[in-house]
């Protein structure tokens, strides 16, 4: 009986001991520029977003860069200048849209240049064709239907396509 009592006491001590919150030193670094962009074969989808990183423990929106110089050039030498938030939408700070709207073309290579202060960033990629969808389907996720996280959100949309093996657009 005495041994059982001691065992229960030490088990309780282990399971209900104090917690200590530990903050990990993540070697805070200076803010870095983050550039996201899209050139699409659909009108009105072209944009570049420029922002900055924040510390790991910081919350809230990332700081947006509103004074960058942004342009996209295609492999035919056409240059498209992007301007910051031309419609002055409050929620579009840091978004750059083409001064002259354009539509990307499959097979063309696009070169992005972004200048932020004295730093210049460049990227280049080809716009590939979108693989055609063979057969769209849907199915009911039985697990989610039995215990939904959100009411009515238990359908899964399935899209089947054949990925071309001769291209490297993975």
PDB file of C-alpha atoms in Angstrom:
ATOM      1  CA  UNK A   1       0.000   0.000   0.000  1.00  0.00           C
ATOM      2  CA  UNK A   2       2.794   2.416   0.918  1.00  0.00           C
ATOM      3  CA  UNK A   3       4.633   1.699  -2.364  1.00  0.00           C
ATOM      4  CA  UNK A   4       1.422   2.327  -4.339  1.00  0.00           C
ATOM      5  CA  UNK A   5       0.927   5.684  -2.613  1.00  0.00           C
ATOM      6  CA  UNK A   6       4.492   6.768  -3.395  1.00  0.00           C
ATOM      7  CA  UNK A   7       4.073   5.675  -7.028  1.00  0.00           C
ATOM      8  CA  UNK A   8       0.825   7.672  -7.366  1.00  0.00           C
ATOM      9  CA  UNK A   9       2.466  10.721  -5.749  1.00  0.00           C
ATOM     10  CA  UNK A  10       5.432  10.702  -8.163  1.00  0.00           C
ATOM     11  CA  UNK A  11       3.166  10.039 -11.169  1.00  0.00           C
ATOM     12  CA  UNK A  12       1.033  13.014 -10.208  1.00  0.00           C
ATOM     13  CA  UNK A  13       4.142  15.134  -9.736  1.00  0.00           C
ATOM     14  CA  UNK A  14       5.360  14.268 -13.232  1.00  0.00           C
ATOM     15  CA  UNK A  15       2.015  14.886 -14.959  1.00  0.00           C
ATOM     16  CA  UNK A  16       1.052  18.051 -13.079  1.00  0.00           C
ATOM     17  CA  UNK A  17       4.408  19.747 -12.742  1.00  0.00           C
ATOM     18  CA  UNK A  18       4.946  23.395 -13.656  1.00  0.00           C
ATOM     19  CA  UNK A  19       5.209  24.654 -17.210  1.00  0.00           C
ATOM     20  CA  UNK A  20       7.758  27.178 -18.342  1.00  0.00           C
ATOM     21  CA  UNK A  21       7.293  29.121 -21.561  1.00  0.00           C
ATOM     22  CA  UNK A  22      10.490  29.217 -23.575  1.00  0.00           C
ATOM     23  CA  UNK A  23      11.029  31.869 -26.250  1.00  0.00           C
ATOM     24  CA  UNK A  24      13.469  30.715 -28.862  1.00  0.00           C
ATOM     25  CA  UNK A  25      16.089  33.205 -29.995  1.00  0.00           C
ATOM     26  CA  UNK A  26      15.643  33.132 -33.767  1.00  0.00           C
ATOM     27  CA  UNK A  27      18.637  35.345 -34.564  1.00  0.00           C
ATOM     28  CA  UNK A  28      16.506  38.305 -35.618  1.00  0.00           C
ATOM     29  CA  UNK A  29      17.677  39.628 -38.943  1.00  0.00           C
ATOM     30  CA  UNK A  30      17.123  42.823 -40.833  1.00  0.00           C
ATOM     31  CA  UNK A  31      13.953  43.043 -42.895  1.00  0.00           C
ATOM     32  CA  UNK A  32      14.100  41.483 -46.376  1.00  0.00           C
ATOM     33  CA  UNK A  33      12.139  42.421 -49.497  1.00  0.00           C
ATOM     34  CA  UNK A  34       9.498  39.896 -50.608  1.00  0.00           C
ATOM     35  CA  UNK A  35       8.254  40.018 -54.211  1.00  0.00           C
ATOM     36  CA  UNK A  36       5.235  38.112 -55.499  1.00  0.00           C
ATOM     37  CA  UNK A  37       3.926  38.463 -59.031  1.00  0.00           C
ATOM     38  CA  UNK A  38       1.730  36.977 -61.692  1.00  0.00           C
ATOM     39  CA  UNK A  39       1.598  37.216 -65.471  1.00  0.00           C
ATOM     40  CA  UNK A  40      -1.430  35.345 -66.790  1.00  0.00           C
ATOM     41  CA  UNK A  41      -3.018  34.685 -70.160  1.00  0.00           C
ATOM     42  CA  UNK A  42      -6.226  36.182 -68.739  1.00  0.00           C
ATOM     43  CA  UNK A  43      -6.912  39.937 -68.853  1.00  0.00           C
ATOM     44  CA  UNK A  44      -6.776  41.803 -65.539  1.00  0.00           C
ATOM     45  CA  UNK A  45      -4.713  39.268 -63.565  1.00  0.00           C
ATOM     46  CA  UNK A  46      -1.218  40.759 -63.964  1.00  0.00           C
ATOM     47  CA  UNK A  47       0.233  42.193 -60.737  1.00  0.00           C
ATOM     48  CA  UNK A  48       3.359  42.466 -58.596  1.00  0.00           C
ATOM     49  CA  UNK A  49       3.206  42.744 -54.795  1.00  0.00           C
ATOM     50  CA  UNK A  50       6.209  44.096 -52.890  1.00  0.00           C
ATOM     51  CA  UNK A  51       6.431  43.803 -49.104  1.00  0.00           C
ATOM     52  CA  UNK A  52       8.975  43.255 -46.327  1.00  0.00           C
ATOM     53  CA  UNK A  53       9.513  40.440 -43.857  1.00  0.00           C
ATOM     54  CA  UNK A  54       8.867  40.875 -40.127  1.00  0.00           C
ATOM     55  CA  UNK A  55      10.211  39.198 -37.007  1.00  0.00           C
ATOM     56  CA  UNK A  56       8.857  35.724 -36.258  1.00  0.00           C
ATOM     57  CA  UNK A  57       6.978  36.798 -33.126  1.00  0.00           C
ATOM     58  CA  UNK A  58       5.494  39.950 -34.706  1.00  0.00           C
ATOM     59  CA  UNK A  59       1.822  39.864 -35.591  1.00  0.00           C
ATOM     60  CA  UNK A  60      -0.253  41.895 -38.013  1.00  0.00           C
ATOM     61  CA  UNK A  61       0.105  42.755 -41.676  1.00  0.00           C
ATOM     62  CA  UNK A  62       3.510  42.780 -43.326  1.00  0.00           C
ATOM     63  CA  UNK A  63       4.856  46.228 -44.232  1.00  0.00           C
ATOM     64  CA  UNK A  64       4.234  47.041 -47.885  1.00  0.00           C
ATOM     65  CA  UNK A  65       6.724  48.749 -50.189  1.00  0.00           C
ATOM     66  CA  UNK A  66       5.024  51.603 -52.031  1.00  0.00           C
ATOM     67  CA  UNK A  67       7.970  53.292 -53.759  1.00  0.00           C
ATOM     68  CA  UNK A  68       9.482  50.476 -55.858  1.00  0.00           C
ATOM     69  CA  UNK A  69      10.166  50.714 -59.580  1.00  0.00           C
ATOM     70  CA  UNK A  70       8.619  47.673 -61.284  1.00  0.00           C
ATOM     71  CA  UNK A  71       8.673  46.509 -64.897  1.00  0.00           C
ATOM     72  CA  UNK A  72       8.169  43.319 -66.907  1.00  0.00           C
ATOM     73  CA  UNK A  73       9.797  42.705 -70.283  1.00  0.00           C
ATOM     74  CA  UNK A  74       8.901  39.867 -72.639  1.00  0.00           C
ATOM     75  CA  UNK A  75      11.290  38.005 -74.951  1.00  0.00           C
ATOM     76  CA  UNK A  76      10.172  40.187 -77.882  1.00  0.00           C
ATOM     77  CA  UNK A  77      11.464  43.317 -76.108  1.00  0.00           C
ATOM     78  CA  UNK A  78       8.048  44.673 -75.090  1.00  0.00           C
ATOM     79  CA  UNK A  79       8.294  46.458 -71.745  1.00  0.00           C
ATOM     80  CA  UNK A  80       5.358  46.827 -69.371  1.00  0.00           C
ATOM     81  CA  UNK A  81       5.780  49.397 -66.612  1.00  0.00           C
ATOM     82  CA  UNK A  82       3.876  48.729 -63.395  1.00  0.00           C
ATOM     83  CA  UNK A  83       2.643  51.511 -61.123  1.00  0.00           C
ATOM     84  CA  UNK A  84       1.762  51.369 -57.452  1.00  0.00           C
ATOM     85  CA  UNK A  85      -1.927  51.024 -56.561  1.00  0.00           C
ATOM     86  CA  UNK A  86      -3.316  53.125 -59.445  1.00  0.00           C
ATOM     87  CA  UNK A  87      -6.877  53.056 -58.058  1.00  0.00           C
ATOM     88  CA  UNK A  88      -5.761  54.072 -54.534  1.00  0.00           C
ATOM     89  CA  UNK A  89      -7.530  51.164 -52.837  1.00  0.00           C
ATOM     90  CA  UNK A  90      -6.699  51.129 -49.131  1.00  0.00           C
ATOM     91  CA  UNK A  91      -6.241  47.353 -49.092  1.00  0.00           C
ATOM     92  CA  UNK A  92      -3.984  47.374 -52.181  1.00  0.00           C
ATOM     93  CA  UNK A  93      -0.923  49.055 -50.691  1.00  0.00           C
ATOM     94  CA  UNK A  94       2.182  47.360 -52.083  1.00  0.00           C
ATOM     95  CA  UNK A  95       0.381  46.110 -55.209  1.00  0.00           C
ATOM     96  CA  UNK A  96       1.664  47.241 -58.597  1.00  0.00           C
ATOM     97  CA  UNK A  97      -0.473  46.986 -61.739  1.00  0.00           C
ATOM     98  CA  UNK A  98       0.556  47.493 -65.376  1.00  0.00           C
ATOM     99  CA  UNK A  99       0.242  51.077 -66.603  1.00  0.00           C
ATOM    100  CA  UNK A 100      -0.879  49.641 -69.948  1.00  0.00           C
ATOM    101  CA  UNK A 101      -2.942  46.457 -69.471  1.00  0.00           C
ATOM    102  CA  UNK A 102      -1.579  43.402 -71.271  1.00  0.00           C
ATOM    103  CA  UNK A 103      -2.248  39.692 -71.497  1.00  0.00           C
ATOM    104  CA  UNK A 104       0.538  37.133 -71.229  1.00  0.00           C
ATOM    105  CA  UNK A 105       1.068  34.674 -74.066  1.00  0.00           C
ATOM    106  CA  UNK A 106       1.907  30.990 -73.683  1.00  0.00           C
ATOM    107  CA  UNK A 107       5.442  30.238 -74.799  1.00  0.00           C
ATOM    108  CA  UNK A 108       6.715  33.772 -74.078  1.00  0.00           C
ATOM    109  CA  UNK A 109       9.431  34.366 -71.473  1.00  0.00           C
ATOM    110  CA  UNK A 110       8.871  37.242 -69.049  1.00  0.00           C
ATOM    111  CA  UNK A 111      11.613  39.074 -67.161  1.00  0.00           C
ATOM    112  CA  UNK A 112      10.712  40.937 -63.948  1.00  0.00           C
ATOM    113  CA  UNK A 113      12.807  43.814 -62.619  1.00  0.00           C
ATOM    114  CA  UNK A 114      12.062  45.434 -59.256  1.00  0.00           C
ATOM    115  CA  UNK A 115      14.130  48.246 -57.736  1.00  0.00           C
ATOM    116  CA  UNK A 116      13.692  49.023 -54.046  1.00  0.00           C
ATOM    117  CA  UNK A 117      15.994  51.822 -52.945  1.00  0.00           C
ATOM    118  CA  UNK A 118      19.491  50.938 -54.155  1.00  0.00           C
ATOM    119  CA  UNK A 119      18.724  47.210 -54.451  1.00  0.00           C
ATOM    120  CA  UNK A 120      17.606  45.610 -57.717  1.00  0.00           C
ATOM    121  CA  UNK A 121      15.847  42.229 -57.955  1.00  0.00           C
ATOM    122  CA  UNK A 122      15.304  40.213 -61.135  1.00  0.00           C
ATOM    123  CA  UNK A 123      13.456  37.047 -62.081  1.00  0.00           C
ATOM    124  CA  UNK A 124      12.566  35.305 -65.322  1.00  0.00           C
ATOM    125  CA  UNK A 125      10.161  32.549 -66.293  1.00  0.00           C
ATOM    126  CA  UNK A 126       8.239  31.162 -69.234  1.00  0.00           C
ATOM    127  CA  UNK A 127       4.441  31.208 -69.380  1.00  0.00           C
ATOM    128  CA  UNK A 128       3.342  27.629 -70.052  1.00  0.00           C
ATOM    129  CA  UNK A 129       0.030  26.401 -71.410  1.00  0.00           C
ATOM    130  CA  UNK A 130      -2.457  25.311 -68.796  1.00  0.00           C
ATOM    131  CA  UNK A 131      -3.138  21.592 -68.913  1.00  0.00           C
ATOM    132  CA  UNK A 132      -6.719  20.891 -69.964  1.00  0.00           C
ATOM    133  CA  UNK A 133      -8.971  19.294 -67.371  1.00  0.00           C
ATOM    134  CA  UNK A 134     -10.187  15.887 -68.572  1.00  0.00           C
ATOM    135  CA  UNK A 135     -13.049  15.410 -66.168  1.00  0.00           C
ATOM    136  CA  UNK A 136     -14.183  17.488 -63.212  1.00  0.00           C
ATOM    137  CA  UNK A 137     -15.990  15.558 -60.480  1.00  0.00           C
ATOM    138  CA  UNK A 138     -17.059  15.989 -56.899  1.00  0.00           C
ATOM    139  CA  UNK A 139     -17.535  13.651 -54.007  1.00  0.00           C
ATOM    140  CA  UNK A 140     -18.845  13.844 -50.475  1.00  0.00           C
ATOM    141  CA  UNK A 141     -16.208  13.588 -47.737  1.00  0.00           C
ATOM    142  CA  UNK A 142     -18.041  11.264 -45.315  1.00  0.00           C
ATOM    143  CA  UNK A 143     -15.773  12.110 -42.367  1.00  0.00           C
ATOM    144  CA  UNK A 144     -16.341  15.824 -42.814  1.00  0.00           C
ATOM    145  CA  UNK A 145     -20.072  15.357 -43.349  1.00  0.00           C
ATOM    146  CA  UNK A 146     -20.368  13.430 -40.058  1.00  0.00           C
ATOM    147  CA  UNK A 147     -18.402  16.065 -38.105  1.00  0.00           C
ATOM    148  CA  UNK A 148     -18.158  19.276 -40.196  1.00  0.00           C
ATOM    149  CA  UNK A 149     -15.758  22.055 -39.213  1.00  0.00           C
ATOM    150  CA  UNK A 150     -17.997  24.427 -41.164  1.00  0.00           C
ATOM    151  CA  UNK A 151     -21.656  23.789 -41.904  1.00  0.00           C
ATOM    152  CA  UNK A 152     -22.239  22.505 -45.450  1.00  0.00           C
ATOM    153  CA  UNK A 153     -18.515  22.295 -46.353  1.00  0.00           C
ATOM    154  CA  UNK A 154     -18.070  18.589 -46.947  1.00  0.00           C
ATOM    155  CA  UNK A 155     -17.785  18.338 -50.735  1.00  0.00           C
ATOM    156  CA  UNK A 156     -14.455  17.672 -52.419  1.00  0.00           C
ATOM    157  CA  UNK A 157     -13.865  18.920 -55.959  1.00  0.00           C
ATOM    158  CA  UNK A 158     -11.697  16.583 -58.046  1.00  0.00           C
ATOM    159  CA  UNK A 159     -10.023  17.690 -61.272  1.00  0.00           C
ATOM    160  CA  UNK A 160      -8.357  15.091 -63.486  1.00  0.00           C
ATOM    161  CA  UNK A 161      -5.800  16.006 -66.150  1.00  0.00           C
ATOM    162  CA  UNK A 162      -2.916  14.453 -68.058  1.00  0.00           C
ATOM    163  CA  UNK A 163       0.326  16.263 -67.332  1.00  0.00           C
ATOM    164  CA  UNK A 164       2.530  16.549 -70.439  1.00  0.00           C
ATOM    165  CA  UNK A 165       5.760  14.640 -69.767  1.00  0.00           C
ATOM    166  CA  UNK A 166       7.809  16.454 -72.401  1.00  0.00           C
ATOM    167  CA  UNK A 167       7.696  19.809 -70.567  1.00  0.00           C
ATOM    168  CA  UNK A 168       9.268  20.836 -67.276  1.00  0.00           C
ATOM    169  CA  UNK A 169       6.351  22.940 -65.993  1.00  0.00           C
ATOM    170  CA  UNK A 170       5.834  21.068 -62.746  1.00  0.00           C
TER     171      UNK A 170
END
